[in-house]
mmCIF file with all atom_site columns, C-alpha atoms in Angstrom:
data_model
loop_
_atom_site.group_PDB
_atom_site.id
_atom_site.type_symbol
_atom_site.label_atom_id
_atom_site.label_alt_id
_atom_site.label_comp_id
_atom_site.label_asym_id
_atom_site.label_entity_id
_atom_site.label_seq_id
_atom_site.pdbx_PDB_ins_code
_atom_site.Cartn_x
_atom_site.Cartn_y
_atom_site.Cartn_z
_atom_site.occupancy
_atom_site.B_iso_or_equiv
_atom_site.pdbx_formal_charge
_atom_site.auth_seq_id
_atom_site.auth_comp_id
_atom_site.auth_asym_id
_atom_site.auth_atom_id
_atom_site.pdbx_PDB_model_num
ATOM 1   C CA . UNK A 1 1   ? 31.568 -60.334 -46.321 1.00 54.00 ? 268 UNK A CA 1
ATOM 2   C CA . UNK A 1 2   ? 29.814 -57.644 -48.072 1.00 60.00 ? 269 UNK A CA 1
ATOM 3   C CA . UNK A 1 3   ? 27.030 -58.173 -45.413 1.00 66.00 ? 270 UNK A CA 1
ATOM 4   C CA . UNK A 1 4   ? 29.328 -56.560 -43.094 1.00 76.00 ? 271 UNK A CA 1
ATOM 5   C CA . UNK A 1 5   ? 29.780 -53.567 -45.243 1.00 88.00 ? 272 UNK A CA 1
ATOM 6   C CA . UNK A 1 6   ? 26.318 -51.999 -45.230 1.00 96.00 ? 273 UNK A CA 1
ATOM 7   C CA . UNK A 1 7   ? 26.191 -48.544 -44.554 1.00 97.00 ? 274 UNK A CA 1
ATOM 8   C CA . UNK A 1 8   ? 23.972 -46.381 -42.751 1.00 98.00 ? 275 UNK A CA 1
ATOM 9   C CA . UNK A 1 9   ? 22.878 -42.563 -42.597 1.00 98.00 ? 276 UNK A CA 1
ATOM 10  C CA . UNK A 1 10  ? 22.129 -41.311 -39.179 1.00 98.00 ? 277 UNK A CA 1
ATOM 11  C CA . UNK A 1 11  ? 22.005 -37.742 -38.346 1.00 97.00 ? 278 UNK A CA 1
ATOM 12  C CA . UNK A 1 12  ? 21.569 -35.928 -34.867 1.00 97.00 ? 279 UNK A CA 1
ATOM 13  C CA . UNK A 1 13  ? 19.174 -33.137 -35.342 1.00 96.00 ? 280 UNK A CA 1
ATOM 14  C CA . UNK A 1 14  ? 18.990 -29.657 -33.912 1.00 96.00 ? 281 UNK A CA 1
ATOM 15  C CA . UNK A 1 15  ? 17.483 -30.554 -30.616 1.00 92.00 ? 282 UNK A CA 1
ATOM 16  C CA . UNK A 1 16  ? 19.900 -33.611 -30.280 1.00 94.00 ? 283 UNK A CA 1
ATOM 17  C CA . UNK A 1 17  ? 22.922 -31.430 -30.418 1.00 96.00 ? 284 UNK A CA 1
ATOM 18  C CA . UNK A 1 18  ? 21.437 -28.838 -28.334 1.00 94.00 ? 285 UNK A CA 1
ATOM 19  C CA . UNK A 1 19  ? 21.206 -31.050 -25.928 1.00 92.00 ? 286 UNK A CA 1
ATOM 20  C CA . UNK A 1 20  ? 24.580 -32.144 -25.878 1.00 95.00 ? 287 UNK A CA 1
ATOM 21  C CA . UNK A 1 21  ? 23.611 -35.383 -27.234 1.00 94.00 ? 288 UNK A CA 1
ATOM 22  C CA . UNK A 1 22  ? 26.285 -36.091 -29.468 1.00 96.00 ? 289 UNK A CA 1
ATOM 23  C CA . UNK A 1 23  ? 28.172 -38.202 -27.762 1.00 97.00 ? 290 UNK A CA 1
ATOM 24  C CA . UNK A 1 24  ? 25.899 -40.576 -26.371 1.00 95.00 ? 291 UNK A CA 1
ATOM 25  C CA . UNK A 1 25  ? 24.600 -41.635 -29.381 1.00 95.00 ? 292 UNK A CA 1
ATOM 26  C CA . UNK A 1 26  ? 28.008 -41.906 -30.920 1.00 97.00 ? 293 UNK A CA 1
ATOM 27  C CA . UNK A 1 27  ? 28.408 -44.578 -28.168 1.00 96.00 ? 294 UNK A CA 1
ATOM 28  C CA . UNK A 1 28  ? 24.968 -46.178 -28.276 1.00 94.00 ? 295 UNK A CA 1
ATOM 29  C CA . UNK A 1 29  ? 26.345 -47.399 -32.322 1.00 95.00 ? 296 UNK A CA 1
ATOM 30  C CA . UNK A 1 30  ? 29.958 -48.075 -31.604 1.00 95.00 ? 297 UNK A CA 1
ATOM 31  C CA . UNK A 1 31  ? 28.791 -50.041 -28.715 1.00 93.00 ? 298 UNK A CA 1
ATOM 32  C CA . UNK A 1 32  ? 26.704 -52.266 -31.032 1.00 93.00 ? 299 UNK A CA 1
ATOM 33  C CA . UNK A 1 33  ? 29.492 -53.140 -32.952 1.00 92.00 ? 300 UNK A CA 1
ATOM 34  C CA . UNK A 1 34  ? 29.217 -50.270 -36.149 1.00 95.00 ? 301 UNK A CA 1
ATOM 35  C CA . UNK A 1 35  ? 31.905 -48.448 -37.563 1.00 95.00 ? 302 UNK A CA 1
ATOM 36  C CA . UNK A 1 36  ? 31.947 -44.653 -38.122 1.00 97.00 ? 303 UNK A CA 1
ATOM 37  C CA . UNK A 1 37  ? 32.998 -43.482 -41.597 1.00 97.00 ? 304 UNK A CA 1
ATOM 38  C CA . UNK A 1 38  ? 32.001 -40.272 -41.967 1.00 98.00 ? 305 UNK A CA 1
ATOM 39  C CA . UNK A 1 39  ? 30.818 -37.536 -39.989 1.00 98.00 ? 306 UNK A CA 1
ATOM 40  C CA . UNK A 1 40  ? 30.129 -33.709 -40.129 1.00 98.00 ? 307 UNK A CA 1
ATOM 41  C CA . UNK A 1 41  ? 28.618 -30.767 -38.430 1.00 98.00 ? 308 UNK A CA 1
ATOM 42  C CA . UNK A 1 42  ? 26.637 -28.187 -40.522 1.00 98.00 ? 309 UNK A CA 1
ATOM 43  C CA . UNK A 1 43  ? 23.940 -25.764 -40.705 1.00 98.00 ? 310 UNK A CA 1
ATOM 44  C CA . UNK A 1 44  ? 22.066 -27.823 -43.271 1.00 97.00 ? 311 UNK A CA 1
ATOM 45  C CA . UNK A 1 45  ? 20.488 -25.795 -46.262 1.00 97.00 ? 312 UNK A CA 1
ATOM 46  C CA . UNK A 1 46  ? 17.130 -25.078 -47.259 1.00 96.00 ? 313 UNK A CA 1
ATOM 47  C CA . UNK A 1 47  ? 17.859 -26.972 -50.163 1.00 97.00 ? 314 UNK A CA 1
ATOM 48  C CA . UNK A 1 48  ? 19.811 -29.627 -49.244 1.00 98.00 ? 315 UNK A CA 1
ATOM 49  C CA . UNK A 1 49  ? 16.710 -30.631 -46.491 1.00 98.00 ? 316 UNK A CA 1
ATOM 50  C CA . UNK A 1 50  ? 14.174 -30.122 -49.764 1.00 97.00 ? 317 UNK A CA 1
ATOM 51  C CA . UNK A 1 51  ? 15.766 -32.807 -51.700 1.00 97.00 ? 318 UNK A CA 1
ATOM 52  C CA . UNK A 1 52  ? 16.513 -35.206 -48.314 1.00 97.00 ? 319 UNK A CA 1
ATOM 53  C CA . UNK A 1 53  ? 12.933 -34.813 -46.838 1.00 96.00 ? 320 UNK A CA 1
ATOM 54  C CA . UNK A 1 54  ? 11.440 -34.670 -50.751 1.00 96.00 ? 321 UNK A CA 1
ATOM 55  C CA . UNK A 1 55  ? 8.725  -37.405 -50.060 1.00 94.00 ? 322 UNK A CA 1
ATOM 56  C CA . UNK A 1 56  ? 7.450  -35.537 -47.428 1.00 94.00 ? 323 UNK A CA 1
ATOM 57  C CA . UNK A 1 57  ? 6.626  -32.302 -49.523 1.00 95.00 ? 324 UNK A CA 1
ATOM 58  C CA . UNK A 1 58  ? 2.935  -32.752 -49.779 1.00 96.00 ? 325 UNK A CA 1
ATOM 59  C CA . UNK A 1 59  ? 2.457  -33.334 -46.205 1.00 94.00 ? 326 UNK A CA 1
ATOM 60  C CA . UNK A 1 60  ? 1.172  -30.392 -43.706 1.00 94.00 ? 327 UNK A CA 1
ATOM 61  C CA . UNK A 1 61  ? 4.048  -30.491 -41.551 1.00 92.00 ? 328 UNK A CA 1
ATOM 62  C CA . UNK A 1 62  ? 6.601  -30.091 -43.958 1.00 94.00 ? 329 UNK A CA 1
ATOM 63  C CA . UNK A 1 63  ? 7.287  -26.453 -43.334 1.00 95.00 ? 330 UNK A CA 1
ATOM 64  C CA . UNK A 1 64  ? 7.486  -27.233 -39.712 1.00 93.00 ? 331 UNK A CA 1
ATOM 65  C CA . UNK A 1 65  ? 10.134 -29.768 -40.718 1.00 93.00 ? 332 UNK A CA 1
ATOM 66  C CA . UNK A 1 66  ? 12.063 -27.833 -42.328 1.00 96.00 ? 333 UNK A CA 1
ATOM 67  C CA . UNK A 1 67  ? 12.329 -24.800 -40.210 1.00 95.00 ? 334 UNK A CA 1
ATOM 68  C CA . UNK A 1 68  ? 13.155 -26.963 -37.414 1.00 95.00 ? 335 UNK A CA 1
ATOM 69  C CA . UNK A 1 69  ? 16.204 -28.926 -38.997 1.00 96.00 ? 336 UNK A CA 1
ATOM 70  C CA . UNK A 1 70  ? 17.557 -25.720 -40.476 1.00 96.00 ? 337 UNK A CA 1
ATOM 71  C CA . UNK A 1 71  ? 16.677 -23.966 -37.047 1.00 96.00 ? 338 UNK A CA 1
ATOM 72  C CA . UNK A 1 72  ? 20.376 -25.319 -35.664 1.00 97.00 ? 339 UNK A CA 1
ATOM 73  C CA . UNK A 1 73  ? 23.206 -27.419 -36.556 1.00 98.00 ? 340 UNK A CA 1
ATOM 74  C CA . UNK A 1 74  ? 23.167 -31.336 -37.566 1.00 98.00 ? 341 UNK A CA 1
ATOM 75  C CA . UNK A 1 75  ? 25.650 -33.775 -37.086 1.00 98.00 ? 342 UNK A CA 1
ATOM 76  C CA . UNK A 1 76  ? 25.208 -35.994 -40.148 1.00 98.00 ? 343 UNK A CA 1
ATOM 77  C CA . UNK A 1 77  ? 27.195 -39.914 -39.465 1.00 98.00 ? 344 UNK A CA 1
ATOM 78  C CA . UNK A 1 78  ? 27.905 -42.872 -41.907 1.00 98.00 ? 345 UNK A CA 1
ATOM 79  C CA . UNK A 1 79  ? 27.456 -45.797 -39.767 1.00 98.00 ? 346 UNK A CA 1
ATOM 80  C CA . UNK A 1 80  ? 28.980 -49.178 -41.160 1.00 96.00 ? 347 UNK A CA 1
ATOM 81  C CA . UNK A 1 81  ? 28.363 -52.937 -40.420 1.00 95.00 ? 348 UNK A CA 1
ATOM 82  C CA . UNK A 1 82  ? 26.063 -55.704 -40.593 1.00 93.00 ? 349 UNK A CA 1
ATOM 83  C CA . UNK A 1 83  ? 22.389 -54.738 -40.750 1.00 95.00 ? 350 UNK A CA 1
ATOM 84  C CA . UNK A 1 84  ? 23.398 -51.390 -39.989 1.00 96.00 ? 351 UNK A CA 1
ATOM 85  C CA . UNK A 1 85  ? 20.035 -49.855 -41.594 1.00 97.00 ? 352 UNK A CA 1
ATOM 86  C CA . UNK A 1 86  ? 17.577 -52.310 -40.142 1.00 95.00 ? 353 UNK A CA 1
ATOM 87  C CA . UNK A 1 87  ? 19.478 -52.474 -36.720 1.00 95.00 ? 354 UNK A CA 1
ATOM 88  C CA . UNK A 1 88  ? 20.149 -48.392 -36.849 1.00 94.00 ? 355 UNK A CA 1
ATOM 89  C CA . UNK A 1 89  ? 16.264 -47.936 -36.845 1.00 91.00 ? 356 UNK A CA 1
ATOM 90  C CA . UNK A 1 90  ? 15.467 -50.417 -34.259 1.00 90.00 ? 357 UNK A CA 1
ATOM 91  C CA . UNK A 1 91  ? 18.111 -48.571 -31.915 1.00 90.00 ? 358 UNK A CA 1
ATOM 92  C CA . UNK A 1 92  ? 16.098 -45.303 -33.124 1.00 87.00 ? 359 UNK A CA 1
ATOM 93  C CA . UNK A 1 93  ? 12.707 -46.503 -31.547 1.00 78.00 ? 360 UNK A CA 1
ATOM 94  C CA . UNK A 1 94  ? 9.699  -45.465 -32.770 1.00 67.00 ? 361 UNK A CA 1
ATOM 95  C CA . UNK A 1 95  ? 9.088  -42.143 -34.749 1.00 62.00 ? 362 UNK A CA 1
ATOM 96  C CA . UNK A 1 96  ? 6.345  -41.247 -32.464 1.00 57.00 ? 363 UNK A CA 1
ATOM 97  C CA . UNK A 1 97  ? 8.316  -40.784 -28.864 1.00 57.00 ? 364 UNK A CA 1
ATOM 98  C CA . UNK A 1 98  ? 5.027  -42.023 -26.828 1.00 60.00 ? 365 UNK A CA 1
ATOM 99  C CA . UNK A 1 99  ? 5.347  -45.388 -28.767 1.00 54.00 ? 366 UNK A CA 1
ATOM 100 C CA . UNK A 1 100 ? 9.560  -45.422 -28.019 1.00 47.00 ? 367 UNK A CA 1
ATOM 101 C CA . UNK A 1 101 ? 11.242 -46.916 -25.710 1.00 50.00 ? 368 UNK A CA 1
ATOM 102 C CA . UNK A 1 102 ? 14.779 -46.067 -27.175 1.00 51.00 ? 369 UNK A CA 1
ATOM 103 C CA . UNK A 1 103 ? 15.175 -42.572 -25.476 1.00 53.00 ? 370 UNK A CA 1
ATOM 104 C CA . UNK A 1 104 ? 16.311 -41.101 -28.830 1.00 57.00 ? 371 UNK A CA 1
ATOM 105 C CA . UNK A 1 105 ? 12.952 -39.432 -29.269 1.00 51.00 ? 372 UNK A CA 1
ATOM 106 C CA . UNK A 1 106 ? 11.948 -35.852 -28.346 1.00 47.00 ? 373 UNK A CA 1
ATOM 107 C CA . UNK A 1 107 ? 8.646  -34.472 -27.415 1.00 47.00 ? 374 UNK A CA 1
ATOM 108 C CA . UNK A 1 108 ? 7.171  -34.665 -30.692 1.00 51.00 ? 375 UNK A CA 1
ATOM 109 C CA . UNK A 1 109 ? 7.080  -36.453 -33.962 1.00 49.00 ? 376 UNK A CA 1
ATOM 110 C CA . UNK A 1 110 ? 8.542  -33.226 -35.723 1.00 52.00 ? 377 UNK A CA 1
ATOM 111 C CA . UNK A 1 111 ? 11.120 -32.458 -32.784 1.00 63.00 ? 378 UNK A CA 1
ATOM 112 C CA . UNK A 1 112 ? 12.758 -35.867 -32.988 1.00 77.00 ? 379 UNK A CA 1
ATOM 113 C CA . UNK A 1 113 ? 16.409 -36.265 -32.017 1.00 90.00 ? 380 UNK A CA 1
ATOM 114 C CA . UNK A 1 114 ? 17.362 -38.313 -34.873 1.00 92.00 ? 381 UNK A CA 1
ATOM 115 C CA . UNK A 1 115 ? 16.866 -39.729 -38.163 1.00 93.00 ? 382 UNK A CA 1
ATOM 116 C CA . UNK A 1 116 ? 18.334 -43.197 -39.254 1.00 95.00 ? 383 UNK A CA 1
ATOM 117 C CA . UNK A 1 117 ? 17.615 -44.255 -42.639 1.00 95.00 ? 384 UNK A CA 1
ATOM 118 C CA . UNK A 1 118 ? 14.783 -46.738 -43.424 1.00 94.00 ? 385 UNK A CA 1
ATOM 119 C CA . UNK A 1 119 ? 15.957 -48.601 -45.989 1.00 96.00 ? 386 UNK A CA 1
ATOM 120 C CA . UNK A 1 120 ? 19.292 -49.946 -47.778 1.00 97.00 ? 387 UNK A CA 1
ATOM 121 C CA . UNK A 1 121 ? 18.012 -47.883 -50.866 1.00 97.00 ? 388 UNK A CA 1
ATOM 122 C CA . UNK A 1 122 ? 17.174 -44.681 -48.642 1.00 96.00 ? 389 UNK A CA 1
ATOM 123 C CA . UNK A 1 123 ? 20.905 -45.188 -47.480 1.00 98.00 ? 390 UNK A CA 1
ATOM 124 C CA . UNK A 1 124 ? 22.665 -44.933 -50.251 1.00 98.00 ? 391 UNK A CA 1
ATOM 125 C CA . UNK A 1 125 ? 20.388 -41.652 -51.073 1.00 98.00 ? 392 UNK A CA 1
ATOM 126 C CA . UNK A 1 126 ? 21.045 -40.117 -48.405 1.00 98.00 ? 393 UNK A CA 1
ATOM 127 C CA . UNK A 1 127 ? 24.231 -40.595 -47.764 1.00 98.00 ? 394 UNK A CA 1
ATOM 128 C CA . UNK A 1 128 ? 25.253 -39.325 -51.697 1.00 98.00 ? 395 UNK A CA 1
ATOM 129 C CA . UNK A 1 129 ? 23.155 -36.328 -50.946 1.00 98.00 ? 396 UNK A CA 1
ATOM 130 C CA . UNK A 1 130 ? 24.909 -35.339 -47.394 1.00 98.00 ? 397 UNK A CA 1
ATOM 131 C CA . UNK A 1 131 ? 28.344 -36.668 -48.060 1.00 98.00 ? 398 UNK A CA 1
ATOM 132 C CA . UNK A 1 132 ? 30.824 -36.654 -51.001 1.00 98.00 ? 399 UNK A CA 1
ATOM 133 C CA . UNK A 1 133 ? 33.100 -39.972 -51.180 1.00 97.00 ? 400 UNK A CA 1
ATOM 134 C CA . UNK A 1 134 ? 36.238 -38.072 -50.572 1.00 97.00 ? 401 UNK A CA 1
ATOM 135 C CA . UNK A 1 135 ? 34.642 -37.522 -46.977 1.00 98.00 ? 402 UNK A CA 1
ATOM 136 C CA . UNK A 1 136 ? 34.023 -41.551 -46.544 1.00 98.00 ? 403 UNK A CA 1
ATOM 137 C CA . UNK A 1 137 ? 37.090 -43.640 -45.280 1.00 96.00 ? 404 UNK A CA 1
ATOM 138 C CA . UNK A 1 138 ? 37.407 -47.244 -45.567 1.00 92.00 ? 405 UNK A CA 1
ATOM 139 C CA . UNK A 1 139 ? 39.138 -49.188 -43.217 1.00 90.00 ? 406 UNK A CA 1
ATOM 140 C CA . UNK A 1 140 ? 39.212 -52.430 -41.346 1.00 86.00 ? 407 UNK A CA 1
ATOM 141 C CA . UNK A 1 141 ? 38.600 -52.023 -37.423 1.00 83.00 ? 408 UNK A CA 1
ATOM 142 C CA . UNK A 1 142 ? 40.560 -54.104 -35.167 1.00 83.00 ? 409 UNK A CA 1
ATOM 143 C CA . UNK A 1 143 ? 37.452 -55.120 -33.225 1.00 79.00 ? 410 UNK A CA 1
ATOM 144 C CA . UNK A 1 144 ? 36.376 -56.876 -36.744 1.00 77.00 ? 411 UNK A CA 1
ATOM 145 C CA . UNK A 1 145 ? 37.502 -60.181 -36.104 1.00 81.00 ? 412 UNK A CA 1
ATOM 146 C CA . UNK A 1 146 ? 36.035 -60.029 -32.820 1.00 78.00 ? 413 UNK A CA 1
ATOM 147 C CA . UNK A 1 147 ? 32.372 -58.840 -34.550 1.00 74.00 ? 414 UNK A CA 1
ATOM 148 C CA . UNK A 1 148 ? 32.380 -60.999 -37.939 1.00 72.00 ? 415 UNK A CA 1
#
């Protein structure tokens, strides 16, 4: 059962939401079956990107990074269900858009539409770091039976 309870972090970067994307992707996951437990729009902050994209400090396009995800507003989502990490990134597609097939790519590695979380460890991270656990619900969805 607790299989069924692995969670997720997917957010919808600046372009994605400028591109009235929202919604689609919201329907891509609860079409697979996953259950949204927590969601937010923000501005994200200088430092709350610095500690969520921390490995990537020493790379060259870090700065680029940055200014681009605090460039607009974010829609940050706790996605729930079985495999929801592994099956979240395979829904992603590929980082680099020529080598996806997904559609949730943009024009460039950089300007991607939307980050998924690569690991169950990277998960749990992330989600701590964008969301508090007063802003995570628990509940059972009637479609469970139906899924598990």
């Amino acid at each position: 059962m607790a299989e069924n309870k692995e969670r997720t972090f997917i957010a919808i970067k600046p372009d994605g939401v400028q591109r009235g994307l929202i919604g689609d992707i919201i329907k891509r996951f609860e079409q697979k079956g996953f259950k949204l437990v927590g969601m937010k729009m923000l501005h994200a902050s200088q430092e709350l990107l610095n500690k969520h994209y921390a490995d990537l400090s020493s790379r060259g396009f870090f700065p680029a990074l940055i200014a681009y995800m605090s460039s607009g507003p974010v829609v940050a989502m706790v996605w729930e269900g079985k495999g929801a990490v592994k099956t979240g990134r395979v829904m992603l597609g590929a980082t680099n858009p020529a080598d996806s097939s997904s559609g949730l790519t943009g024009s460039q590695c950089i300007v991607n539409i939307i980050h998924g979380s690569d690991s169950v460890e990277s998960a749990q991270q992330e989600i701590s770091l964008w969301f508090t656990p007063e802003e995570l619900v628990t509940y059972q969805s009637c479609a469970f039976d139906w899924l598990y």
